GROMACS .gro file of N, CA and C in nm:
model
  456
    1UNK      N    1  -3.910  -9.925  -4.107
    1UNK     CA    2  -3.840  -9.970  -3.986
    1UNK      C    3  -3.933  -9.959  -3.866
    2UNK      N    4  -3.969 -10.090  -3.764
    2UNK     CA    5  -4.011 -10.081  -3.630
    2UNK      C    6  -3.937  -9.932  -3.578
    3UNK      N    7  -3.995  -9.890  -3.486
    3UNK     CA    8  -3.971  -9.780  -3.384
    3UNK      C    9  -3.881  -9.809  -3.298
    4UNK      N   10  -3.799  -9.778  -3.182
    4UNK     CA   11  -3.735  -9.873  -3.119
    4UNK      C   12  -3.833  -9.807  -2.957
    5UNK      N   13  -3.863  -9.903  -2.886
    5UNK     CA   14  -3.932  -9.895  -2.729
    5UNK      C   15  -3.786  -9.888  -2.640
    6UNK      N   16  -3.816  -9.766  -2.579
    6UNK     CA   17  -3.736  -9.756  -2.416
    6UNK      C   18  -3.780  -9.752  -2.367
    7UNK      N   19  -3.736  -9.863  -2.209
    7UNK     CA   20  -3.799  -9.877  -2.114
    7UNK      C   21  -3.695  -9.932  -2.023
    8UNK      N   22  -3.705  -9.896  -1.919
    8UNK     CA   23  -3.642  -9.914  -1.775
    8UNK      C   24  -3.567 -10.050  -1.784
    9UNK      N   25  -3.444 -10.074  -1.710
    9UNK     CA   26  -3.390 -10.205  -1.731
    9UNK      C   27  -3.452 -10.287  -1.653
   10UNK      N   28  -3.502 -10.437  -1.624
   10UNK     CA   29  -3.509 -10.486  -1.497
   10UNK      C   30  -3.431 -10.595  -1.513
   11UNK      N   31  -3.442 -10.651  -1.408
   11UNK     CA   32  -3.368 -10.782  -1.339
   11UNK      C   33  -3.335 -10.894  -1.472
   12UNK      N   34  -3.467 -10.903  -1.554
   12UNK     CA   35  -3.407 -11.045  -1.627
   12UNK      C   36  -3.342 -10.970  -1.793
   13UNK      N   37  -3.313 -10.843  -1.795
   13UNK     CA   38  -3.235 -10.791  -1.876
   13UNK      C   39  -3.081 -10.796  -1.861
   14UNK      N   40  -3.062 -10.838  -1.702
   14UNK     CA   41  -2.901 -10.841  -1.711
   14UNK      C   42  -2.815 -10.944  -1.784
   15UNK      N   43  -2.864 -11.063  -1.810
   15UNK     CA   44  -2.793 -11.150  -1.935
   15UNK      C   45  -2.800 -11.099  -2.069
   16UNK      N   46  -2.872 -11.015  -2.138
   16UNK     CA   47  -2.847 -10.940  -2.263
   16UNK      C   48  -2.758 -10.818  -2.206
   17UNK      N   49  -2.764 -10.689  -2.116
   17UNK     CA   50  -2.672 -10.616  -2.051
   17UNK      C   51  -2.524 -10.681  -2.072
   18UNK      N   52  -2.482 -10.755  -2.020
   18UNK     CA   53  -2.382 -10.822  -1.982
   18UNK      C   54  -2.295 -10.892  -2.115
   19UNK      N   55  -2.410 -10.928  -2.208
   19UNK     CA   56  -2.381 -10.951  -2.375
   19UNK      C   57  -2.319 -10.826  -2.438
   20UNK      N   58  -2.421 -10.745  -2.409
   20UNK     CA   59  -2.389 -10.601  -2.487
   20UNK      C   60  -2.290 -10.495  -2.449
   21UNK      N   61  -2.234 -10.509  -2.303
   21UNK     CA   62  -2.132 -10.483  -2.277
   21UNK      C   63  -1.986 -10.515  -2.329
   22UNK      N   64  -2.005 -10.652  -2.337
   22UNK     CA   65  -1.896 -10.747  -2.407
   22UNK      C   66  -1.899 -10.697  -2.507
   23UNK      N   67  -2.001 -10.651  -2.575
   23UNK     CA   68  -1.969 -10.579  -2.735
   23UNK      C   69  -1.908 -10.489  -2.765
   24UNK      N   70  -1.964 -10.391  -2.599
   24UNK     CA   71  -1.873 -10.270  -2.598
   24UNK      C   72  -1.718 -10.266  -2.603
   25UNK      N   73  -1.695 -10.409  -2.511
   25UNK     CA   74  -1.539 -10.393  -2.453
   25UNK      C   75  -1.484 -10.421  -2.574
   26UNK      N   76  -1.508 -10.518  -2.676
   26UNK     CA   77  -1.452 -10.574  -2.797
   26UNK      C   78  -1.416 -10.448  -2.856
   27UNK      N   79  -1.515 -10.389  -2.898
   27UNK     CA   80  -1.537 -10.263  -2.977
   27UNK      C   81  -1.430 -10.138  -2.920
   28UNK      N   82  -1.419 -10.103  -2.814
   28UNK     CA   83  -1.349 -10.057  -2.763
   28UNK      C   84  -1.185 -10.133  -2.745
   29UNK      N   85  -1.120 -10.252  -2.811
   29UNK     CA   86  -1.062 -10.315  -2.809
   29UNK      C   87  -0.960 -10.348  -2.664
   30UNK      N   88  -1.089 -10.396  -2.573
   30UNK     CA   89  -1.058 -10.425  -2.413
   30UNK      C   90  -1.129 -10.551  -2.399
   31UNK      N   91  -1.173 -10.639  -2.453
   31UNK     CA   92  -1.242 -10.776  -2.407
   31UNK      C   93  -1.200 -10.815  -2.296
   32UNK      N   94  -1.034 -10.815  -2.302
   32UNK     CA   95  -1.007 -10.882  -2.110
   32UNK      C   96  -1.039 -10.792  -2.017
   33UNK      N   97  -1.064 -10.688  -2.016
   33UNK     CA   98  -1.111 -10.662  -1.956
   33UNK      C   99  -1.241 -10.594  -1.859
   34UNK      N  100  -1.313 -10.683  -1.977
   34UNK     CA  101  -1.442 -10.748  -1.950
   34UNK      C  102  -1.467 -10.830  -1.847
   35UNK      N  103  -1.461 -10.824  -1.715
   35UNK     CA  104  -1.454 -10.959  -1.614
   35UNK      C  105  -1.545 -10.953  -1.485
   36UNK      N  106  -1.677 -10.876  -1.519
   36UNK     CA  107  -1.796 -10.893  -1.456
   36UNK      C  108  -1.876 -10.978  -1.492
   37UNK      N  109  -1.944 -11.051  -1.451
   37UNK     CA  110  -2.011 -11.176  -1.492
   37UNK      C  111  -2.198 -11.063  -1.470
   38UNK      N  112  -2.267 -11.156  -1.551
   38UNK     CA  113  -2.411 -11.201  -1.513
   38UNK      C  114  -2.449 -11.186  -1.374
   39UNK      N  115  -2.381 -11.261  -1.292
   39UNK     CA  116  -2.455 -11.305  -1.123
   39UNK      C  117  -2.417 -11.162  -1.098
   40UNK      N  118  -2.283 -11.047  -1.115
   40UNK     CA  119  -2.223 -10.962  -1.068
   40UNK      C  120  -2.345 -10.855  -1.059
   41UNK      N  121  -2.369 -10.839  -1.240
   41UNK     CA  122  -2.518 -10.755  -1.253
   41UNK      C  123  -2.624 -10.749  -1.218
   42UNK      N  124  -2.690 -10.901  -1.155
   42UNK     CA  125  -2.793 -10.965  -1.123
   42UNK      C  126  -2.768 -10.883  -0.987
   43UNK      N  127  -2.670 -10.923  -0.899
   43UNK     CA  128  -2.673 -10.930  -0.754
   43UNK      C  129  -2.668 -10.728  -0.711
   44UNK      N  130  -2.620 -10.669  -0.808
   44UNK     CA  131  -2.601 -10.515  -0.838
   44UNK      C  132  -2.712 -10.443  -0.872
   45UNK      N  133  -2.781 -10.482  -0.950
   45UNK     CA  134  -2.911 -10.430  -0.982
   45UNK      C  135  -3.025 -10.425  -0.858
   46UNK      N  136  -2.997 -10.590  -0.795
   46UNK     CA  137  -3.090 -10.631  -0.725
   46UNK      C  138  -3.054 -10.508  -0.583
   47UNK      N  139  -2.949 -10.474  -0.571
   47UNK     CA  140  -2.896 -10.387  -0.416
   47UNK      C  141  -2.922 -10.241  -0.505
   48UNK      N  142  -2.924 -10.204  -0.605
   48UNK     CA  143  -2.985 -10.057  -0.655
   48UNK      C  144  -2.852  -9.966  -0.719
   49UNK      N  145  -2.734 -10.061  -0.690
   49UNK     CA  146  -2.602 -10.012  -0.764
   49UNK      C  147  -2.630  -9.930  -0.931
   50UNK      N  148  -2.700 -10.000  -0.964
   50UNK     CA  149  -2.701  -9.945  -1.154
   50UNK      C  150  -2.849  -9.968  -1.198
   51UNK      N  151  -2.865  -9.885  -1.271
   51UNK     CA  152  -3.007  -9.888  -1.326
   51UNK      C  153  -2.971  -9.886  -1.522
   52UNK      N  154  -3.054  -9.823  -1.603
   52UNK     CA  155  -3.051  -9.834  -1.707
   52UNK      C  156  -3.200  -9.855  -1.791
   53UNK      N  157  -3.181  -9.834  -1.907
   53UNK     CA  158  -3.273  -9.859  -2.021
   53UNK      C  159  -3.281  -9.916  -2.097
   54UNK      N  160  -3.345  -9.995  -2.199
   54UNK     CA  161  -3.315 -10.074  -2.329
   54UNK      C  162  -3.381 -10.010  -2.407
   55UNK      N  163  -3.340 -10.077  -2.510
   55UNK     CA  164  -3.382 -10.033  -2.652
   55UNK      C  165  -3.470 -10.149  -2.739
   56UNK      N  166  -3.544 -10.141  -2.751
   56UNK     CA  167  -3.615 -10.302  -2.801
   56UNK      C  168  -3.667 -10.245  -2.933
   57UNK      N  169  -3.662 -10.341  -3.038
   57UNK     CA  170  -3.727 -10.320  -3.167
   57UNK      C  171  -3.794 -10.492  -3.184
   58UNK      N  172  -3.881 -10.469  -3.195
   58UNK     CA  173  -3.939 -10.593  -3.286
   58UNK      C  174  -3.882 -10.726  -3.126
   59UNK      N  175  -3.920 -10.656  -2.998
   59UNK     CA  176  -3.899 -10.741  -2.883
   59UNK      C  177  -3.763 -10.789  -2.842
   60UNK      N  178  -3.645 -10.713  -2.978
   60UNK     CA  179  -3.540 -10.778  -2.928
   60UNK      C  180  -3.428 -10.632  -2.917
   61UNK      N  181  -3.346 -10.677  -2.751
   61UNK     CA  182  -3.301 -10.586  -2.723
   61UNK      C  183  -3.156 -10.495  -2.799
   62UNK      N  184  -3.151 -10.435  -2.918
   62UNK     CA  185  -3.097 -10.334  -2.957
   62UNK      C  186  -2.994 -10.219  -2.900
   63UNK      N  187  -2.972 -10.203  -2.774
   63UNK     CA  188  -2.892 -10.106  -2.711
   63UNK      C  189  -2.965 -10.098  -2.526
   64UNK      N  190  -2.901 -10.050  -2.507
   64UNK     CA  191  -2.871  -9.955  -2.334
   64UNK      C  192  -2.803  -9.889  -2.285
   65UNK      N  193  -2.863  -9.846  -2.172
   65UNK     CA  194  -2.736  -9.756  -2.101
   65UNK      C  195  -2.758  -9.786  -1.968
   66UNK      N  196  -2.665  -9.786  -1.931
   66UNK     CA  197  -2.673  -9.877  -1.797
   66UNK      C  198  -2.568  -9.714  -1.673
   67UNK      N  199  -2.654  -9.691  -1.579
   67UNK     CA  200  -2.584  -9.563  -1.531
   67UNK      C  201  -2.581  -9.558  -1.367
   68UNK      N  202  -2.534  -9.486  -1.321
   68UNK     CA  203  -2.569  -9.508  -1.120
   68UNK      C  204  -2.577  -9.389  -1.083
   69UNK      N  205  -2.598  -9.333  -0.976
   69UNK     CA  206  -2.641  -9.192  -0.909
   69UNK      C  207  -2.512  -9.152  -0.851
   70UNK      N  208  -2.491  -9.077  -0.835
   70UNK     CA  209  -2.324  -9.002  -0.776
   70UNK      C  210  -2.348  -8.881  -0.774
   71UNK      N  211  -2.242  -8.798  -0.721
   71UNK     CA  212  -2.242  -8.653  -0.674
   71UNK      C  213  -2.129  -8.561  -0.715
   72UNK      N  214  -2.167  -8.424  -0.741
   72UNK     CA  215  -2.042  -8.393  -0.755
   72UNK      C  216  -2.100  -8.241  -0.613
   73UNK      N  217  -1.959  -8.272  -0.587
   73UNK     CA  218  -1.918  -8.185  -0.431
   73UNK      C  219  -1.972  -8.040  -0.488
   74UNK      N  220  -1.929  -7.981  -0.658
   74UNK     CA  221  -1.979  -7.851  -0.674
   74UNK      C  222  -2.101  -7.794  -0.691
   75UNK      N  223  -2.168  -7.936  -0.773
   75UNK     CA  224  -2.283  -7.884  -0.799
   75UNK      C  225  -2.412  -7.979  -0.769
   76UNK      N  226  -2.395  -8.094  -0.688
   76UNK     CA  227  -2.496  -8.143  -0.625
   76UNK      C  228  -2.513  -8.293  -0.693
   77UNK      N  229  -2.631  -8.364  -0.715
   77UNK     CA  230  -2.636  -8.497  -0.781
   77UNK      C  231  -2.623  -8.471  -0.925
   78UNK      N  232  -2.551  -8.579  -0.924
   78UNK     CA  233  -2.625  -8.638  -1.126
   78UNK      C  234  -2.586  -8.770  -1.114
   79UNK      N  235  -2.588  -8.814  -1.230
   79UNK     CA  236  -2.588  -8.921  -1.273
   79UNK      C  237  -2.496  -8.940  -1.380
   80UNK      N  238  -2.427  -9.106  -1.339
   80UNK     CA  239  -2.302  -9.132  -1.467
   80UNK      C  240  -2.360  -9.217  -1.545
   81UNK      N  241  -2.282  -9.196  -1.614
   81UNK     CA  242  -2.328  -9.312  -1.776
   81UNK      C  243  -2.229  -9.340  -1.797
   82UNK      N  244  -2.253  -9.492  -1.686
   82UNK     CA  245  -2.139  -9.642  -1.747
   82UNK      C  246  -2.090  -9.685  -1.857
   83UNK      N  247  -2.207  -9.707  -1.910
   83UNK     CA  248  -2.239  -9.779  -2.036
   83UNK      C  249  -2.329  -9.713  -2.152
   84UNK      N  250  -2.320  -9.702  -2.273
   84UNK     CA  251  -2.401  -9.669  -2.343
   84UNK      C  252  -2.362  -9.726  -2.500
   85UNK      N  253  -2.477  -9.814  -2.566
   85UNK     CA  254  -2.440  -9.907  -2.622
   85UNK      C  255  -2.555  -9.935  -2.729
   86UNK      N  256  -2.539  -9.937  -2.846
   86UNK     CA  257  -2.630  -9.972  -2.957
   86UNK      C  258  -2.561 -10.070  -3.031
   87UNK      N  259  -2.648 -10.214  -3.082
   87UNK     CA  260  -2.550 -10.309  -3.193
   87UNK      C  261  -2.509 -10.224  -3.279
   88UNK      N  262  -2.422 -10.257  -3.384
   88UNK     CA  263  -2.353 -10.226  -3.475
   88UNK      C  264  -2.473 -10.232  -3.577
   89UNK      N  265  -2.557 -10.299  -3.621
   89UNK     CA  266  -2.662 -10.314  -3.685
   89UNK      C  267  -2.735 -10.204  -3.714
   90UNK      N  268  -2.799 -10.148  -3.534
   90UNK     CA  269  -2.842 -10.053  -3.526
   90UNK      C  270  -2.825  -9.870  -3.518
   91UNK      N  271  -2.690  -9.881  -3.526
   91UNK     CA  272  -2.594  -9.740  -3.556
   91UNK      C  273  -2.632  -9.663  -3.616
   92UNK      N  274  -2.672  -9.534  -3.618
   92UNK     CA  275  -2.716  -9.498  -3.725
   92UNK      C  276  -2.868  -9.439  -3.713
   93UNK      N  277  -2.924  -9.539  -3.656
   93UNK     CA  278  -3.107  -9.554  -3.656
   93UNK      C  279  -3.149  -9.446  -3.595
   94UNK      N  280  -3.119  -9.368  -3.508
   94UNK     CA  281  -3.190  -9.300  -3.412
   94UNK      C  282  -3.222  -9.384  -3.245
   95UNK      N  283  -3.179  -9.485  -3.291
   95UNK     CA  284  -3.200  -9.552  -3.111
   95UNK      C  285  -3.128  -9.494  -3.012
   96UNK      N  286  -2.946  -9.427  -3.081
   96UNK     CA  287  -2.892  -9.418  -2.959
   96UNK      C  288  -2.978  -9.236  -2.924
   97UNK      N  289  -3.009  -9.182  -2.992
   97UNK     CA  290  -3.097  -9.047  -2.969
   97UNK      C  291  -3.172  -9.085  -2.843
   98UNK      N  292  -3.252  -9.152  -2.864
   98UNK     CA  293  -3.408  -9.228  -2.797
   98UNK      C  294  -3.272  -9.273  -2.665
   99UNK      N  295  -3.223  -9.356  -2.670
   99UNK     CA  296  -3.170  -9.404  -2.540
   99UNK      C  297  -3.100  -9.235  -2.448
  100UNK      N  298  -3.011  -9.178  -2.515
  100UNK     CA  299  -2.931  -9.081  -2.421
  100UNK      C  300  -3.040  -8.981  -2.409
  101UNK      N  301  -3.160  -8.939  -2.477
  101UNK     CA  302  -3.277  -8.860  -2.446
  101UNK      C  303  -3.316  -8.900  -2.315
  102UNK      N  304  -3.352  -9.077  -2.298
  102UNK     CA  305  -3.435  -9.117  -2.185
  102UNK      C  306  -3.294  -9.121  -2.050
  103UNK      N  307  -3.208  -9.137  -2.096
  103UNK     CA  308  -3.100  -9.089  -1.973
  103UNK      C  309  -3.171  -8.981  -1.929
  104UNK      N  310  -3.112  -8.880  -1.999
  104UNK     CA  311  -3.108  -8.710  -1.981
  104UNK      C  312  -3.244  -8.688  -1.893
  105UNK      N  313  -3.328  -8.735  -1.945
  105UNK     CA  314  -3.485  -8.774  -1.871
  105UNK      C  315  -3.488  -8.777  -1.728
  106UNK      N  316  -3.422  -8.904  -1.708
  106UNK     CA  317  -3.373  -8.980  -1.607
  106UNK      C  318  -3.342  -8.909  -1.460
  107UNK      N  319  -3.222  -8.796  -1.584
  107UNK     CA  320  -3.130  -8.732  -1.503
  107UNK      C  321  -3.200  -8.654  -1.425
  108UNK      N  322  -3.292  -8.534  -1.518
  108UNK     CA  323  -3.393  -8.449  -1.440
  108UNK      C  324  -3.479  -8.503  -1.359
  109UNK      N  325  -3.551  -8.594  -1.385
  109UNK     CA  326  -3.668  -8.640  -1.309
  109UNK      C  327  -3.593  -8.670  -1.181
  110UNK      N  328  -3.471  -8.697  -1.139
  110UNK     CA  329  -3.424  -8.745  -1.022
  110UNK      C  330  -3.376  -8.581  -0.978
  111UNK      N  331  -3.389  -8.465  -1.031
  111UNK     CA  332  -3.347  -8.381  -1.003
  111UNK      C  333  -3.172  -8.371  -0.969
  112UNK      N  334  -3.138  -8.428  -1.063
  112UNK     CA  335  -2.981  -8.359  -1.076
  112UNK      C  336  -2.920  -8.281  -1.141
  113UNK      N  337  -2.813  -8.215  -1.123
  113UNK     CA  338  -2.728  -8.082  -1.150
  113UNK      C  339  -2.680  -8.135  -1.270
  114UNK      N  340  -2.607  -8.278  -1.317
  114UNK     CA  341  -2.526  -8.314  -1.402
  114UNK      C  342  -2.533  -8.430  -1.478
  115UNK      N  343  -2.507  -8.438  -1.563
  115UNK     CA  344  -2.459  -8.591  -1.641
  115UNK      C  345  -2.308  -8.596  -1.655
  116UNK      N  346  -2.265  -8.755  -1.610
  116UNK     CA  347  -2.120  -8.718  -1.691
  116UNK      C  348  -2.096  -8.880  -1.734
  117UNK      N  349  -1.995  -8.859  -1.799
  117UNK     CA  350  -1.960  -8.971  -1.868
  117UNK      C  351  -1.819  -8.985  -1.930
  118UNK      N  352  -1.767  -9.120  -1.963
  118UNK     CA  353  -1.613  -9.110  -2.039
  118UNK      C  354  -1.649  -9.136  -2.161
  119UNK      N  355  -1.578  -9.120  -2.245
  119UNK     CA  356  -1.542  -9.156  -2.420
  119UNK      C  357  -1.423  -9.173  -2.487
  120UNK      N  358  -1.388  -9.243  -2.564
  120UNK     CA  359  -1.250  -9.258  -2.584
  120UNK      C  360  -1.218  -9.161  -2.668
  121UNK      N  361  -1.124  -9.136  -2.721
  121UNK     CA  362  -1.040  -8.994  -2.766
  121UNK      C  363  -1.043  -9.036  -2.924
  122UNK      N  364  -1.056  -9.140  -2.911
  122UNK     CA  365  -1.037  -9.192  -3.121
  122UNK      C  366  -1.169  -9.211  -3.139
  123UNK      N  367  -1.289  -9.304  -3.058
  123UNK     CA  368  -1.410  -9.262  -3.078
  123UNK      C  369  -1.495  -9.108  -3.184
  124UNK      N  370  -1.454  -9.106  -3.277
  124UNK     CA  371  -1.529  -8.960  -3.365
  124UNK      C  372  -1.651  -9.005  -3.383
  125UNK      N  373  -1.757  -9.149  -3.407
  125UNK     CA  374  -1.838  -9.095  -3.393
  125UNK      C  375  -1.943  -9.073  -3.290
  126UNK      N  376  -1.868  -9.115  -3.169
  126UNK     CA  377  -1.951  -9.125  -3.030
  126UNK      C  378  -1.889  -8.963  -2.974
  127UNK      N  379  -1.779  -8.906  -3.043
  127UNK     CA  380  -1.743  -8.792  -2.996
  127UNK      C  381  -1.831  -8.683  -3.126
  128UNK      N  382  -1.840  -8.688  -3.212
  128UNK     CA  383  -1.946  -8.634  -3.311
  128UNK      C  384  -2.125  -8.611  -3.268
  129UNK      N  385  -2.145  -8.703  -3.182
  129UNK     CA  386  -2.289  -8.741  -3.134
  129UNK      C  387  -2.233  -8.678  -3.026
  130UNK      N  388  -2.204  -8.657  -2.945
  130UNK     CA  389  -2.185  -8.621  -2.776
  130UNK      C  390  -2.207  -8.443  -2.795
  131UNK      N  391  -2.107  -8.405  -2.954
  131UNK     CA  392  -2.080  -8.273  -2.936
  131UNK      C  393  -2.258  -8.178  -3.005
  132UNK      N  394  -2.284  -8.339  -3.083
  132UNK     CA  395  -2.438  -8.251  -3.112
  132UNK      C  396  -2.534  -8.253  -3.008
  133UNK      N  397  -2.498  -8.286  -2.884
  133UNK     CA  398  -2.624  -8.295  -2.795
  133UNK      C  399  -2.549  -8.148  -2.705
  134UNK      N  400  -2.459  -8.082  -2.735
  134UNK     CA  401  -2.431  -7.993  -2.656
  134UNK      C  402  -2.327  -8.023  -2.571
  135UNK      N  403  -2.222  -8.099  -2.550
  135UNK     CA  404  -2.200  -8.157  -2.422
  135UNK      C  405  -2.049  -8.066  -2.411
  136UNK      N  406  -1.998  -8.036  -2.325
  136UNK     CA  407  -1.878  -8.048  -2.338
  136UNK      C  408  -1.759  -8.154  -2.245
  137UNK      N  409  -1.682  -8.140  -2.358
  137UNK     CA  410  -1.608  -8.241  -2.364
  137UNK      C  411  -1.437  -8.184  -2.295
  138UNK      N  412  -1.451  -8.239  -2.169
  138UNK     CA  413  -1.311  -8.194  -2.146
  138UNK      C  414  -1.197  -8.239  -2.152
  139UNK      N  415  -1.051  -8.169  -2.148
  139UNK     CA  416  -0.949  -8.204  -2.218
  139UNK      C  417  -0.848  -8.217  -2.103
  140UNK      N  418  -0.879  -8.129  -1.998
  140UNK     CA  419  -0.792  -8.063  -1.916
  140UNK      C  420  -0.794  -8.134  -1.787
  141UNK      N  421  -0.900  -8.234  -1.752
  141UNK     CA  422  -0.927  -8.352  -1.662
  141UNK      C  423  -0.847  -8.507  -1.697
  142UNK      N  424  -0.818  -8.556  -1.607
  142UNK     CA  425  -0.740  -8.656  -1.655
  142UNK      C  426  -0.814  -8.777  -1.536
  143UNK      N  427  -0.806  -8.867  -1.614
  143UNK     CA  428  -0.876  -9.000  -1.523
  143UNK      C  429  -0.779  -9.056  -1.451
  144UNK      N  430  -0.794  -9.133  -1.315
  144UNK     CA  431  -0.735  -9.160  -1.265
  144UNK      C  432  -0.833  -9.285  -1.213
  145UNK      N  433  -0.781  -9.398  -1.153
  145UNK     CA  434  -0.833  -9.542  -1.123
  145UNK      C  435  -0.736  -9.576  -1.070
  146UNK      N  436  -0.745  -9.707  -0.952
  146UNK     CA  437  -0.687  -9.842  -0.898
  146UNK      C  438  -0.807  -9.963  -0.907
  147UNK      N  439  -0.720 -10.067  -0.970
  147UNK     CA  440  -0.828 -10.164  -0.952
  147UNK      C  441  -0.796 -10.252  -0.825
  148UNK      N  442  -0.915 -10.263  -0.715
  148UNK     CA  443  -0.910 -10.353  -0.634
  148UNK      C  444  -0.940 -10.496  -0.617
  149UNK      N  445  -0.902 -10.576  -0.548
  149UNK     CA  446  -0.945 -10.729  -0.545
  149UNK      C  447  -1.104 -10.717  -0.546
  150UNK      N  448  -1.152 -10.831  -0.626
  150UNK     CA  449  -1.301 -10.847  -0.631
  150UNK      C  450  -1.352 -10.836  -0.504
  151UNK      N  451  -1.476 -10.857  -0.502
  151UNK     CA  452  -1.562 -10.849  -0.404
  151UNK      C  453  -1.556 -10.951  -0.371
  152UNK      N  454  -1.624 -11.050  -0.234
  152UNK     CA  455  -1.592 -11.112  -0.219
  152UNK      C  456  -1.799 -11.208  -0.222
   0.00000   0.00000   0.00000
């Protein structure tokens, strides 16, 4: 098996991003609500909203994680992880290792306190992988959201 290369997302990665998201939402059985476009990522990336990594084997892109900088009031910066995403193909391989390593990377080199992230509750084996990297996983937090009118 090729190795898989991580490397920084740029600008003309957001039409595969934007693919592989859609994979996510399917997978996660949410497609509708999937309703960021291409130009959304393009025009987001380009203002410094989200950054991210790929995963390339054999030149073709395999996974990412797509994440943004945020704060927490207790313990100072970190960084979230939006997205984190390997084909179905590639499951298994060691890519998603290599991708949440170069997060974690990420995280320090920017000098932050934290990583955080969501996962779904039926997810076992993205909750199986989360619990071997150490993470904990809380129970006792509850999410909360409003969705607002698009941007304009």
């Amino acid at each position: 098996m090729i190795p898989a290369v991580i490397r920084p997302l740029v600008l003309a990665d957001m039409s595969r991003v934007h693919e592989l998201v859609r994979e996510l939402a399917v997978f996660e059985k949410s497609p509708e609500s999937h309703t960021a476009t291409v130009a959304d990522y393009e025009r987001d990336f380009r203002a410094g909203l989200l950054a991210g990594h790929a995963a390339e084997i054999g030149g073709e892109t395999v996974g990412m994680t797509l994440f943004f900088p945020a704060y927490s009031s207790w313990r100072g910066p970190m960084l979230y992880l939006e997205d984190f995403v390997v084909t179905e193909a590639h499951r298994g391989s060691g890519v998603g290792q290599l991708l949440f390593d170069a997060f974690l990377q990420e995280a320090r080199s920017r000098g932050c306190a934290l990583v955080k992230w969501q996962v779904l509750d039926w997810n076992e084996t993205a909750l199986r992988f989360y619990r071997r990297q150490g993470a904990q996983l809380e129970s006792e937090w509850l999410n909360g959201k409003i969705f607002l009118s698009a941007r304009p």
